[in-house]
Each structure stands twice: as C-alpha cells, then as structure tokens.
Coordinates of C-alpha atoms in Angstrom, one line a residue:
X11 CA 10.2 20.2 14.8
X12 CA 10.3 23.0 11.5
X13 CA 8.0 23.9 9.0
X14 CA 6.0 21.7 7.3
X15 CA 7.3 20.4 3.7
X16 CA 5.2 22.7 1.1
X17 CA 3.5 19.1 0.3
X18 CA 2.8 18.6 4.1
X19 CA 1.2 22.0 4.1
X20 CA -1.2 21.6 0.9
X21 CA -1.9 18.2 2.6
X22 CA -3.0 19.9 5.6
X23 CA -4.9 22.8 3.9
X24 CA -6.9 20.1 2.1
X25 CA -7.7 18.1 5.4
X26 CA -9.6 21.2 6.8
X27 CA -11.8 21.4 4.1
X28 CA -12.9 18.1 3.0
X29 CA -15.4 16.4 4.7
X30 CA -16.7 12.8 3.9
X31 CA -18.9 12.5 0.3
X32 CA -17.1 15.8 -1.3
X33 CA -15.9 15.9 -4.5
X34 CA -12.1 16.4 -5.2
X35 CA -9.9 16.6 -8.4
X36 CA -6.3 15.8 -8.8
X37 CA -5.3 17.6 -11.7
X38 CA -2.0 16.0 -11.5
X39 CA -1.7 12.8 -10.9
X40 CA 2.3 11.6 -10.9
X41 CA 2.9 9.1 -8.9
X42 CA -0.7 9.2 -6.8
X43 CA 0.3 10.2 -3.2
X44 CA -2.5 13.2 -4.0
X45 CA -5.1 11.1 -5.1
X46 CA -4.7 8.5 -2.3
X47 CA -5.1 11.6 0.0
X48 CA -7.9 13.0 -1.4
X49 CA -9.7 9.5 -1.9
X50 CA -9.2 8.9 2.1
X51 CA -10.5 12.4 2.8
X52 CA -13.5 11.6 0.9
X53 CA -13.9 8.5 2.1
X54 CA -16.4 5.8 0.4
X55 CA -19.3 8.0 0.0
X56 CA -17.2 11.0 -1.4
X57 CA -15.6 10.9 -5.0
X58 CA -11.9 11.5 -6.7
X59 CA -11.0 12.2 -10.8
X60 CA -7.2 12.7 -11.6
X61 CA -5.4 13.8 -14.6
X62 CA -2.5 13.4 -15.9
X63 CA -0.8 13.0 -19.6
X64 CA 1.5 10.2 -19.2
X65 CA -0.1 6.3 -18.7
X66 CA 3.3 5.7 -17.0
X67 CA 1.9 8.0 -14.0
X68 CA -1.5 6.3 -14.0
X69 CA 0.1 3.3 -13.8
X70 CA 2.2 4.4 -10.8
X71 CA -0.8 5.9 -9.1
X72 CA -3.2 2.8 -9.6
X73 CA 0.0 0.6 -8.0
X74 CA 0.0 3.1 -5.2
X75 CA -3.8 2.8 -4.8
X76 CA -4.0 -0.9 -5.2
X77 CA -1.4 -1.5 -2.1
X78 CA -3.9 0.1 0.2
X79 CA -5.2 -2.0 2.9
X80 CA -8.0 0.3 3.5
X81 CA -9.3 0.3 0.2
X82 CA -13.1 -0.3 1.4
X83 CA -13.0 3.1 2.9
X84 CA -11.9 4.8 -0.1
X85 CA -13.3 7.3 -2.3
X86 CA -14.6 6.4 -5.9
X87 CA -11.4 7.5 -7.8
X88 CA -11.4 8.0 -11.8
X89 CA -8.2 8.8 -13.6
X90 CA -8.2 10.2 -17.0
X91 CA -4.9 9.9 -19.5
X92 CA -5.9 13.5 -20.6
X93 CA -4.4 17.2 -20.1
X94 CA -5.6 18.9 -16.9
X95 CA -6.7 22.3 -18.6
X96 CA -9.7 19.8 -19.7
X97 CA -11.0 19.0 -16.6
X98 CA -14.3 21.2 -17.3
X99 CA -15.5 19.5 -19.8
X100 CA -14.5 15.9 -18.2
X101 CA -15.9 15.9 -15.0
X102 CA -19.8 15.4 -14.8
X103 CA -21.6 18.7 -15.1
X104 CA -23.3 18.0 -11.3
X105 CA -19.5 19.1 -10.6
X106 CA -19.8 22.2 -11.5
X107 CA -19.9 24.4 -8.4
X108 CA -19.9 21.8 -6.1
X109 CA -15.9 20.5 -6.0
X110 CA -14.7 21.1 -2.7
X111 CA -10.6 20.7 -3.3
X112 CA -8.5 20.7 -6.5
X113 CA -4.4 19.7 -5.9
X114 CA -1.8 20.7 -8.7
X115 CA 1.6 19.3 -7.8
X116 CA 3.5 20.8 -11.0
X117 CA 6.6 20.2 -12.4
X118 CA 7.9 16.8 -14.1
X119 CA 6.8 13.3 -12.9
X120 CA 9.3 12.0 -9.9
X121 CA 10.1 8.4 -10.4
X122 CA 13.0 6.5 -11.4
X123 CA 13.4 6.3 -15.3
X124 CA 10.8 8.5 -16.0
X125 CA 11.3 11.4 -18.8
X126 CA 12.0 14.1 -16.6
X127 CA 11.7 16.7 -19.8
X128 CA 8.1 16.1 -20.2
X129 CA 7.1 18.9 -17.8
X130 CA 3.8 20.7 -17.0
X131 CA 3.4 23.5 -19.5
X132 CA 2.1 27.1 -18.2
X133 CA -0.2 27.7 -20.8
X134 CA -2.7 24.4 -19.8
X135 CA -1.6 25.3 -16.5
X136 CA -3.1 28.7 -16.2
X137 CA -5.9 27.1 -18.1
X138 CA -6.2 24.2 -15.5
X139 CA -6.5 26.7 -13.0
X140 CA -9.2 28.8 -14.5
X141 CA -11.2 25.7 -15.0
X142 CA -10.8 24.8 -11.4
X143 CA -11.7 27.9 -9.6
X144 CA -14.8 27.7 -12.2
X145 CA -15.5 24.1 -10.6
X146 CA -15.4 25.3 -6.7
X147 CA -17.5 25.7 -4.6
X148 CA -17.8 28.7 -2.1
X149 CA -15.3 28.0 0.4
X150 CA -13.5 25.9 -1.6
X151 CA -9.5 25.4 -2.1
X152 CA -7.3 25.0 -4.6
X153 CA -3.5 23.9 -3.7
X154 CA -0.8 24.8 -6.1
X155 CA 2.7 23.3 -5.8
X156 CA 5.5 24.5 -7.7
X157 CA 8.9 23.8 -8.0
X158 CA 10.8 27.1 -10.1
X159 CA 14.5 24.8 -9.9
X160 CA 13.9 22.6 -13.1
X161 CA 13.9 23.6 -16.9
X162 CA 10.5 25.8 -17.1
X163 CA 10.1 25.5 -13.7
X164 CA 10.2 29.4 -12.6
X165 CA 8.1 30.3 -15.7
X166 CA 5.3 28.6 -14.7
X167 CA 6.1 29.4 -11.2
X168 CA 6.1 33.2 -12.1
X169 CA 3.0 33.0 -14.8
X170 CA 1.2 31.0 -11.5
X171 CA 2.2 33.6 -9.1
X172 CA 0.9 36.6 -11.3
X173 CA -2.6 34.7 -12.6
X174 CA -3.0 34.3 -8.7
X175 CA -2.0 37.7 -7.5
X176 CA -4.8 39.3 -10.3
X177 CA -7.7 37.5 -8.8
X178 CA -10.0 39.7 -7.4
X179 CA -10.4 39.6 -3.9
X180 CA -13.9 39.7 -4.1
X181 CA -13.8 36.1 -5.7
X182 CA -10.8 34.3 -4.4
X183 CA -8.5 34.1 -1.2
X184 CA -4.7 33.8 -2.5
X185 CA -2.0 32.8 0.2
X186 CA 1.8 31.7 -0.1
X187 CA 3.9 29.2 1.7
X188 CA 7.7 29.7 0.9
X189 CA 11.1 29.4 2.2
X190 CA 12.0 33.1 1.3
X191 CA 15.9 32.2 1.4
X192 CA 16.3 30.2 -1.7
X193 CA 14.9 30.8 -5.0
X194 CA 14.8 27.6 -6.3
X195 CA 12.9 26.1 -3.2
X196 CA 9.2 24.2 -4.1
X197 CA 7.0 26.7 -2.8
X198 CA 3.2 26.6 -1.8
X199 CA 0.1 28.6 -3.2
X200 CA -3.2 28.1 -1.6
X201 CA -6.2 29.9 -3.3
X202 CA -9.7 29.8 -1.4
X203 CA -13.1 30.3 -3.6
X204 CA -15.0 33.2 -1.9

C-alpha cells in the first residue's frame, strides 16, 4: 500500500478536524483541489475563503468547483485575487479565533502554461503563517506543504521549518511528514493551535 502522498496526508489531517459549519481558509489557492476539499468538509452550513495572486489560478479553481456534481452540499466559498499574508485583515473579524483549518500548498502554480517563476515568496509566507495561527482556534490546524526542489523552493522550505520549530510549545503543536531519503522530496508540516 505505502505512505500517503504529503498531499494525502494534509488531506487527512484536515478531515479529522473539520466538522460541518467550520470555517476554513485556503491560503493558496492554485488550481483548487484544496478549496474543493475544504468546501466538502464544511459542507453547506460551513464556509471557505482562498487566496491566491494570479486570476489564472482562480480561474482554474472556480472550473474545478463548477464541475462538481455535489455542489448543493458545498460550503460557501470566497476567493480573493489578493496575497495570502493579508488574510487578517480580509476575512470577517467573527473569524478571528474561530477558523478551524488553514492549507498552504506552496511553491509555483502546477498547470500547463502557467509561469512557473512566479513562486510563493517566504517573506508573505512567514507572514501568512503568523496571521493564520492568529486566526485558529484552540485545537485548530494549520497544514503546510512545501516543495524545497524548485528555484526558492528550499528557502522557504528552511525559513518554514525554523518559523515552526520556534513556536512555543505552550502555543502550538509542530509535526513533520517527510521522506527523509531525498532532499528535494515535497515534504509535510502540520502545526496544531494549543
């Protein structure tokens, strides 16, 4: 059978957490498989806000949302064209404290044609994540994927790993899923609000 892919894994993380009316962000939005997810987990009564820089990604992700035959179950989803290290001040303030899942899938946006040198930055990454442990609830999660093989790649992935590794214990669960063979590999970080 083997491990879970690292996006399996964040998948399943999420899954044990959300319940049905929660709120959850998608603080990058690409091509949408995250924000479908998180807008089934939340069902109707539960809602979804995604982020992402490029209109060619919302595009991708409304496409992916629009083919769903189970739309009427579906969470409320909003996606904003706007940098993820903003989310604090563009989700309602009811939010605040009260989000039970944030994903970050980092890296460059994965579709056919699409500038691959346009790339999450660490700087509004770090930032991103600060806002979205701010924006958890107790209990909450946070799942960080990161892939150090691509231009920029391993110094987010490093600047990610250290941001993590400093938060205190008394605030914040860290955890790591890797394949500890190759460096390159996409690897997993989940961080759980205390």
């Amino acid at each position: 059978m083997g491990f879970l892919s690292v996006l399996s894994c964040a998948h399943q993380w999420i899954s044990s957490r959300l319940q049905p009316g929660d709120l959850a962000i998608d603080a990058t939005v690409g091509t949408g498989a995250d924000t479908l997810f998180l807008a089934q987990k939340v069902g109707k009564r539960g809602q979804v806000i995604g982020f992402d820089i490029q209109s060619e990604a919302l595009t991708l992700a409304q496409a992916r949302i629009r083919k769903q035959e189970d739309s009427a179950r579906l969470g409320s989803i909003s996606m904003l064209q706007l940098s993820h290290d903003r989310m604090a001040e563009a989700v309602p303030e009811t939010w605040q404290g009260n989000v039970c899942a944030v994903m970050f899938n980092l890296g460059y946006l994965p579709s056919e044609g699409a500038d691959s040198t346009i790339i999450t930055e660490t700087d509004s990454t770090i930032a991103a994540l600060q806002a979205a442990l701010a924006l958890l609830k107790p209990r909450g999660i946070i799942t960080v994927v990161l892939y150090p093989g691509h231009d920029g790649g391993s110094q987010e992935a490093d600047a990610v790993l250290e941001w993590s590794t400093a938060l205190p214990v008394e605030l914040a669960q860290v955890v790591i899923y890797r394949q500890l063979q190759r460096d390159a590999s996409p690897f997993l970080i989940g961080i759980e609000k205390k």
